[in-house]
Short mmCIF file of C-alpha atoms in Angstrom, two decimals:
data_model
loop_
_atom_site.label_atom_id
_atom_site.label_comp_id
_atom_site.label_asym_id
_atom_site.label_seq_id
_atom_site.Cartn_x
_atom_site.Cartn_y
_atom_site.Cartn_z
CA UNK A 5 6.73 9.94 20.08
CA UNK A 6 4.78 11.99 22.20
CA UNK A 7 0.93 12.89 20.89
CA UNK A 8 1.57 16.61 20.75
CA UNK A 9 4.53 15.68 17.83
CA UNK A 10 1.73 13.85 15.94
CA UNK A 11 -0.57 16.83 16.46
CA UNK A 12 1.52 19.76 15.20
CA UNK A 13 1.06 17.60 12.08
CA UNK A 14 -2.12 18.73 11.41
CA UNK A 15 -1.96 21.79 9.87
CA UNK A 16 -0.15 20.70 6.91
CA UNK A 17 -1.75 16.91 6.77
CA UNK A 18 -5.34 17.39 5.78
CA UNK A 19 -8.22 14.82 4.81
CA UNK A 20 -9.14 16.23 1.84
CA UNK A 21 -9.11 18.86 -0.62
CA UNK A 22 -10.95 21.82 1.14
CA UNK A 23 -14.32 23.25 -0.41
CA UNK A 24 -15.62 26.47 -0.15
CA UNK A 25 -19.72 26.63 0.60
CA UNK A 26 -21.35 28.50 2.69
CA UNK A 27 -24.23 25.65 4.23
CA UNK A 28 -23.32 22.84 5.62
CA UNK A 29 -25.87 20.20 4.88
CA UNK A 30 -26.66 16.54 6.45
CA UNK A 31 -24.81 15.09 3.81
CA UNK A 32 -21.75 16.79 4.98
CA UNK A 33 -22.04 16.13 8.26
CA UNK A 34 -22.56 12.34 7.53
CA UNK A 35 -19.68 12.21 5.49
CA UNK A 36 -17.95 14.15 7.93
CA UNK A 37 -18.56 11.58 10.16
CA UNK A 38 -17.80 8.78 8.26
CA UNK A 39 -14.62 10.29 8.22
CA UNK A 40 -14.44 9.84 12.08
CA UNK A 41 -15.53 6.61 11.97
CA UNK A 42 -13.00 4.90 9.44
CA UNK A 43 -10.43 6.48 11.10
CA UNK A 44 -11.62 4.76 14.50
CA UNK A 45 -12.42 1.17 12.83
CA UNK A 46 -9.07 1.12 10.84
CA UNK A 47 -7.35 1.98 14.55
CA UNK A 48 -8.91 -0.78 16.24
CA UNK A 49 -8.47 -2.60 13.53
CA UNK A 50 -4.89 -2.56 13.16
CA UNK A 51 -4.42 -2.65 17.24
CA UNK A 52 -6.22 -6.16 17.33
CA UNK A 53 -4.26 -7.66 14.47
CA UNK A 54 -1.37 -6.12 16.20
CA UNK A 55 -1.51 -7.27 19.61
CA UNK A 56 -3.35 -10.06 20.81
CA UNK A 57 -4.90 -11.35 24.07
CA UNK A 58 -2.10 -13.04 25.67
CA UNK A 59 -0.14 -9.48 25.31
CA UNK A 60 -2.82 -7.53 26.71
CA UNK A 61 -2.44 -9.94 29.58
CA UNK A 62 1.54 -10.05 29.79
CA UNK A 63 0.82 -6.23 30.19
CA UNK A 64 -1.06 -6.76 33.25
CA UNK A 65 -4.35 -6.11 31.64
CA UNK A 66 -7.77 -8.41 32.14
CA UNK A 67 -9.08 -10.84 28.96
CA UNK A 68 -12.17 -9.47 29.92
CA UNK A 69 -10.76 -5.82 28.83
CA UNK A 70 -9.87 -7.50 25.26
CA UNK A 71 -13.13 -8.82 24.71
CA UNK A 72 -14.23 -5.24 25.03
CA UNK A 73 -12.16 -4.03 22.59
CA UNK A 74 -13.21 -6.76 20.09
CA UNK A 75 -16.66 -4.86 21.11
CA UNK A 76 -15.51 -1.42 20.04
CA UNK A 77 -13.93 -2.84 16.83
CA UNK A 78 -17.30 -4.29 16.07
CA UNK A 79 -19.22 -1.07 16.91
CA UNK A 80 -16.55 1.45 15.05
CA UNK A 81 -17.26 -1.16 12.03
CA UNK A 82 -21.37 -0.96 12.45
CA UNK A 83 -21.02 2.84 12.52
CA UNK A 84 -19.12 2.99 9.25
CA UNK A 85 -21.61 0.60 7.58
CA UNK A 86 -24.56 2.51 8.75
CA UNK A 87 -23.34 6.02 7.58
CA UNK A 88 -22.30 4.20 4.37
CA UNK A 89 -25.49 3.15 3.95
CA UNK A 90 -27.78 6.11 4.87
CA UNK A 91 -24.85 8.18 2.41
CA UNK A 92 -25.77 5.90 -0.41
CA UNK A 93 -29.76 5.96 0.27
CA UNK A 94 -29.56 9.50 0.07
CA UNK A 95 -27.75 9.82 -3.36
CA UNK A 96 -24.26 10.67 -1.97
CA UNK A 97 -21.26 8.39 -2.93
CA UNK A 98 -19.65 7.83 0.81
CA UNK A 99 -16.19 8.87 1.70
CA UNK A 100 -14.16 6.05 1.78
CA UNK A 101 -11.12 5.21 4.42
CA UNK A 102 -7.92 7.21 4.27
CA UNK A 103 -4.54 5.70 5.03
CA UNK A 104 -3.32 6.79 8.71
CA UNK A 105 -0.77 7.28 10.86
CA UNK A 106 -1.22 6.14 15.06
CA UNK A 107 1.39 6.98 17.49
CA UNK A 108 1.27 4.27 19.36
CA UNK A 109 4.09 1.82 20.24
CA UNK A 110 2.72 -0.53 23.05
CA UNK A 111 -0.52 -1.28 24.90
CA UNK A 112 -0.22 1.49 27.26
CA UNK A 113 0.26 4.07 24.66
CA UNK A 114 -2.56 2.56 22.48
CA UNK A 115 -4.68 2.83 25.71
CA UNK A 116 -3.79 6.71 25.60
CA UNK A 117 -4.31 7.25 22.53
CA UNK A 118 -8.11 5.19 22.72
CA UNK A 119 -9.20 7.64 25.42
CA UNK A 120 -7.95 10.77 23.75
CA UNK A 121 -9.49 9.73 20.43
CA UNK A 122 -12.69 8.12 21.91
CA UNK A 123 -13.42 11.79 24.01
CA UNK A 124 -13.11 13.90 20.67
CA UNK A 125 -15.31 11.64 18.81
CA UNK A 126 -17.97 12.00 21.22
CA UNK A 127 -17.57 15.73 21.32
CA UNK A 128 -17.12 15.82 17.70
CA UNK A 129 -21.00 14.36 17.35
CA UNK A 130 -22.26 16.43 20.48
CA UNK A 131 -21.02 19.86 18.56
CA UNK A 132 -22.37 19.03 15.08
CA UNK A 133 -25.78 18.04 16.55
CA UNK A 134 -27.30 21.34 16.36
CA UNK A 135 -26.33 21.44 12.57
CA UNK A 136 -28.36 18.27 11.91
CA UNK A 137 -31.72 19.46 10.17
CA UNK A 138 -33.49 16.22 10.03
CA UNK A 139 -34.45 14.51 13.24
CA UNK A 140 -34.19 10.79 11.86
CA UNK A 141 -30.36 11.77 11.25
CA UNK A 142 -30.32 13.62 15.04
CA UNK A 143 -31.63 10.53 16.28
CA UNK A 144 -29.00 8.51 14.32
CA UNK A 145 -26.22 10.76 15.54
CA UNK A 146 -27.41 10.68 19.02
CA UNK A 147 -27.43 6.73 19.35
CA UNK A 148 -23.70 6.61 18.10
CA UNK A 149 -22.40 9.50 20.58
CA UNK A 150 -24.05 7.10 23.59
CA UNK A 151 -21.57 4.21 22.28
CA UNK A 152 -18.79 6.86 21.78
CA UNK A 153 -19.57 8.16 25.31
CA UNK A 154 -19.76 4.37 26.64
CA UNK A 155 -16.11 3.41 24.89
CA UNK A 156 -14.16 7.12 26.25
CA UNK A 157 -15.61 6.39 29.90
CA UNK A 158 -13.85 2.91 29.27
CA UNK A 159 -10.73 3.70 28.17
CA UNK A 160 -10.34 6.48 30.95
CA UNK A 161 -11.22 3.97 33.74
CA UNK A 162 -8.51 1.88 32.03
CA UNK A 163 -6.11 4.49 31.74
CA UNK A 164 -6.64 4.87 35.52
CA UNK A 165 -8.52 8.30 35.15
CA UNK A 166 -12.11 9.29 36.71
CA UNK A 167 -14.28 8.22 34.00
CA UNK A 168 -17.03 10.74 34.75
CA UNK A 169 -14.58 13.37 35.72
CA UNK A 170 -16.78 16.12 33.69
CA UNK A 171 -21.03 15.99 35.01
CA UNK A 172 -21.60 17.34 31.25
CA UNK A 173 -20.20 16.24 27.98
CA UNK A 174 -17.64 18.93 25.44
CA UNK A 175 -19.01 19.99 22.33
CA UNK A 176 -16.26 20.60 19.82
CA UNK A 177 -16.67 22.77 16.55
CA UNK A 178 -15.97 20.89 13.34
CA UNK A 179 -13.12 22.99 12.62
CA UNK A 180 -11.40 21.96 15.33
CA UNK A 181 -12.48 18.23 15.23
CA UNK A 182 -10.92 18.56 11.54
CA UNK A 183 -7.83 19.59 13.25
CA UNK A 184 -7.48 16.77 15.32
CA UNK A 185 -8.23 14.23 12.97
CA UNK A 186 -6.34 15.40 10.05
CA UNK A 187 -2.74 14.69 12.34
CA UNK A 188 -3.12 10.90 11.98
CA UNK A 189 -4.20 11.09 8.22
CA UNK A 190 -1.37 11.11 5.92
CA UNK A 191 -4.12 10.74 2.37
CA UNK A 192 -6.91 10.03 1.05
CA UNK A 193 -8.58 8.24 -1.87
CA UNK A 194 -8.92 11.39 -4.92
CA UNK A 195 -12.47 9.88 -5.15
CA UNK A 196 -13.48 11.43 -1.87
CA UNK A 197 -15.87 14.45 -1.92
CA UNK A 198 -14.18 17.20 -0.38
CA UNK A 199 -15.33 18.96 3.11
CA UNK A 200 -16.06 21.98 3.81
CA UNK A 201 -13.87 22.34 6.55
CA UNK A 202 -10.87 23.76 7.59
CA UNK A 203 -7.59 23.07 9.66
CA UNK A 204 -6.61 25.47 11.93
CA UNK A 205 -2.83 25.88 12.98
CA UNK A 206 -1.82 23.32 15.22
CA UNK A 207 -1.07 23.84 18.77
CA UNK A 208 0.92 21.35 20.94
CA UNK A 209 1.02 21.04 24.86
CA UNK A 210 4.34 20.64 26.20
CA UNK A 211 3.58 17.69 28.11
CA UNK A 212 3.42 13.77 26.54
CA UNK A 213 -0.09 12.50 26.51
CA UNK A 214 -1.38 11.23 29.84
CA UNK A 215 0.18 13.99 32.04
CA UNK A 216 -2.65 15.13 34.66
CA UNK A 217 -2.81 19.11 35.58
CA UNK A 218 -4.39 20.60 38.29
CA UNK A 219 -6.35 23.54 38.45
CA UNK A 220 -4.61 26.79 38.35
CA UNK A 221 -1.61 25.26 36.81
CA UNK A 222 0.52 26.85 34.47
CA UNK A 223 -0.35 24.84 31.32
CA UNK A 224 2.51 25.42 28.35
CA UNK A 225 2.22 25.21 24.36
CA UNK A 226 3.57 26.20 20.93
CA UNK A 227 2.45 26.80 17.56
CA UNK A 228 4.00 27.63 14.46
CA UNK A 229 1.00 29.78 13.89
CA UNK A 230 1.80 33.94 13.83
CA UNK A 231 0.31 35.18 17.02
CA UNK A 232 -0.69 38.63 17.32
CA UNK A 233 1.22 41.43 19.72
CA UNK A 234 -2.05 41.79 21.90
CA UNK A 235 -4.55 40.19 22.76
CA UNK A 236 -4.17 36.41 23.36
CA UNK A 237 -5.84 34.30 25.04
CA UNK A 238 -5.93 30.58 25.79
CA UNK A 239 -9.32 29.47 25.34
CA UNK A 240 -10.10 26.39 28.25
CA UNK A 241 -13.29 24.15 26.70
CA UNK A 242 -14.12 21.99 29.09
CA UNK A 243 -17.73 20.83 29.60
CA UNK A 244 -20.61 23.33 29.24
CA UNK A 245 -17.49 25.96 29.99
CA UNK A 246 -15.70 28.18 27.49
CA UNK A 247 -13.02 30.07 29.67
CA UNK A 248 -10.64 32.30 28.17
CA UNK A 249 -7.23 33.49 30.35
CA UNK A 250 -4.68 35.79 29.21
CA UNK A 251 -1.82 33.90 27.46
CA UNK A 252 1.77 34.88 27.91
CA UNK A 253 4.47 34.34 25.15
CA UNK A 254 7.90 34.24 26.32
CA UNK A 255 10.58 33.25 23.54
CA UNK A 256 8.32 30.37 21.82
CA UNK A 257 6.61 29.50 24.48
CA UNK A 258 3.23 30.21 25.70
CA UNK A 259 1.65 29.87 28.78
CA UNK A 260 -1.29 30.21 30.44
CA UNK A 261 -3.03 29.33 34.28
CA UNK A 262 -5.97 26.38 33.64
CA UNK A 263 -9.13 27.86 34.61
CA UNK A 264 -11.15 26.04 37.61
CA UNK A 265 -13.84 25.39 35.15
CA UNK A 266 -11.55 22.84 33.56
CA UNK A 267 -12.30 18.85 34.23
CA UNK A 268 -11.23 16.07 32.43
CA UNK A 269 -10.29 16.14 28.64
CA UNK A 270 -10.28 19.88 28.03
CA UNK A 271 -10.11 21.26 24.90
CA UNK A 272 -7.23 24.29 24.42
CA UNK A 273 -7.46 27.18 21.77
CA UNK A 274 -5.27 30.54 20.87
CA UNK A 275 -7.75 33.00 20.84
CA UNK A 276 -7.74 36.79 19.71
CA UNK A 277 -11.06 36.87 21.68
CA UNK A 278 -12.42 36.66 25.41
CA UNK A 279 -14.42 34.18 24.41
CA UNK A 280 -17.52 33.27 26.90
CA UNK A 281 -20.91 31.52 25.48
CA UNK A 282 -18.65 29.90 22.23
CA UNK A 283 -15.93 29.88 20.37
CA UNK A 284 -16.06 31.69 17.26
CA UNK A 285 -13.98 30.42 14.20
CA UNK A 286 -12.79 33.62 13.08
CA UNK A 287 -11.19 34.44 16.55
CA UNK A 288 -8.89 31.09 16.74
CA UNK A 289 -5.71 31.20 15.99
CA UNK A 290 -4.06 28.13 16.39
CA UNK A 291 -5.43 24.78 18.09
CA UNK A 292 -7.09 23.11 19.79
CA UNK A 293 -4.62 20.96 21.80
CA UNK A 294 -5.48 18.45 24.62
CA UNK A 295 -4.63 18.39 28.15
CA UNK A 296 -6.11 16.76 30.55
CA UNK A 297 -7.18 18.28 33.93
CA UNK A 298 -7.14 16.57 37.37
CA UNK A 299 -10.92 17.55 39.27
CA UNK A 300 -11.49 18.22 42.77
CA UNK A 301 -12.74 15.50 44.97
CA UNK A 302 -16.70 15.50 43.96
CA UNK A 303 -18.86 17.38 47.08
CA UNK A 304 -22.51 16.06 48.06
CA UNK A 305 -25.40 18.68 48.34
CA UNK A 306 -28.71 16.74 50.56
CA UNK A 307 -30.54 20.28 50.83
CA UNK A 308 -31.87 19.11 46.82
CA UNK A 309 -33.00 15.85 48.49
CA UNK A 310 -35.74 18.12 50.52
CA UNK A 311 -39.36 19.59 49.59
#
């Protein structure tokens, strides 16, 4: 099943009852997080009890590369313990794990799947940092995004992409991190406190997961969501970049040229907004998907070398 199928998903499976508030505190956040986290220890998980060494190997992959995935499994697992634990210290009963849904079917798509996931966690914790009020969480938050950062660069060099394809990381709203991760939930404990957060529409790239653009491509998607007569745009997020192009809709369809300031795993949103420093909420409407976007051969500049 291609990744986009799993995705359109989203705006109908969601992780929890939604709440209405207008703050967002740490405790949120943390729980929020949390969230992320038991989803990515119950994947690795379940792809280590499913497939063992020898099969990584009969797939033409190194034992080496399994004992780093035994790694991740252990770090996903030490994230969820410490969140439940600073949760708990601070009077909040944690979230606990939901049951999911992972559209994988063999090592290759599992390896897929690892990068795609991996690259929106770590954007997921670089967009809610400026949220975080106290610094001993910040600090917290920016230790795990290192090891987040650390296991997407791995799984892209596995999946035979650039690793550092992008010199700066993507910051992702929480709305649209909620997005993503609600299409591989399918419920949750009724015990779990609710979050304040909100799935948008999905919006699915016509392409299966692991197809590489190029700049100035004609990138395709489709939503269920009602799109408005004029304007659209597709909203690129790629980096420090937010790039909106006009979007055409022909028949169900729509379709839009990738911007040049797209690199790596880019971010996609339907937009009724040219939007340039950020994205607001209230001008998305559908998305994001996930593409990912082939970069230009990286140029040298000496004259910074000189005083």
């Amino acid at each position: 099943m291609k990744l986009s199928s799993i995705l359109a998903l989203a705006s109908t499976a969601l992780a929890a009852p939604l709440a209405t508030r207008q703050a967002i505190t740490d405790a949120d956040i943390l729980q929020f997080a949390l969230t992320l986290e038991h989803l990515e220890n119950v994947f690795y998980k379940g792809v280590l009890d499913k497939f063992k060494k020898a099969d990584f190997e009969a797939a033409g992959y190194s034992g080496a590369y399994y004992t780093n995935l035994e790694y991740i499994s252990h770090d996903e697992e030490a994230h969820v313990e410490l969140l439940t634990t600073s949760l708990a210290a601070a009077g909040a009963m944690p979230v606990a794990a939901c049951s999911y849904s992972f559209p994988y079917t063999d090592i290759k798509s599992f390896i897929t799947l690892s990068s795609l996931l991996e690259g929106v966690g770590t954007s997921a914790y670089l967009g809610a940092a400026p949220a975080v009020q106290s610094k001993e969480y910040l600090a917290v938050a920016g230790s795990i995004l290192v090891t987040e950062a650390i296991h997407t660069s791995l799984q892209r060099f596995t999946e035979g992409l650039v690793a550092p394809v992008n010199p700066y990381g993507t910051a992702l709203g929480a709305n649209e991190v909620y997005t993503l991760a609600a299409a591989f939930i399918t419920s949750c404990p009724t015990t779990n406190a609710p979050l304040p957060f909100m799935a948008f529409p999905s919006l699915a790239a016509s392409t299966a997961a692991g197809h590489i653009y190029d700049r100035a491509q004609e990138a395709c998607f489709s939503t269920k969501a009602t799109l408005p007569s004029t304007p659209l745009f597709a909203t690129f997020v790629s980096g420090l970049d937010i790039t909106s192009v006009p979007a055409t809709v022909t028949g169900s369809t729509i379709s839009a040229t990738i911007p040049d300031t797209a690199d790596g795993q880019t971010y996609v949103v339907l937009t009724n907004a040219n939007a340039t420093m950020s994205v607001m909420d209230s001008s998305v409407i559908a998305g994001p998907a996930i593409i990912e976007v082939g970069a230009p051969y990286p140029t040298r500049n000496d004259s910074i070398l000189r005083r």
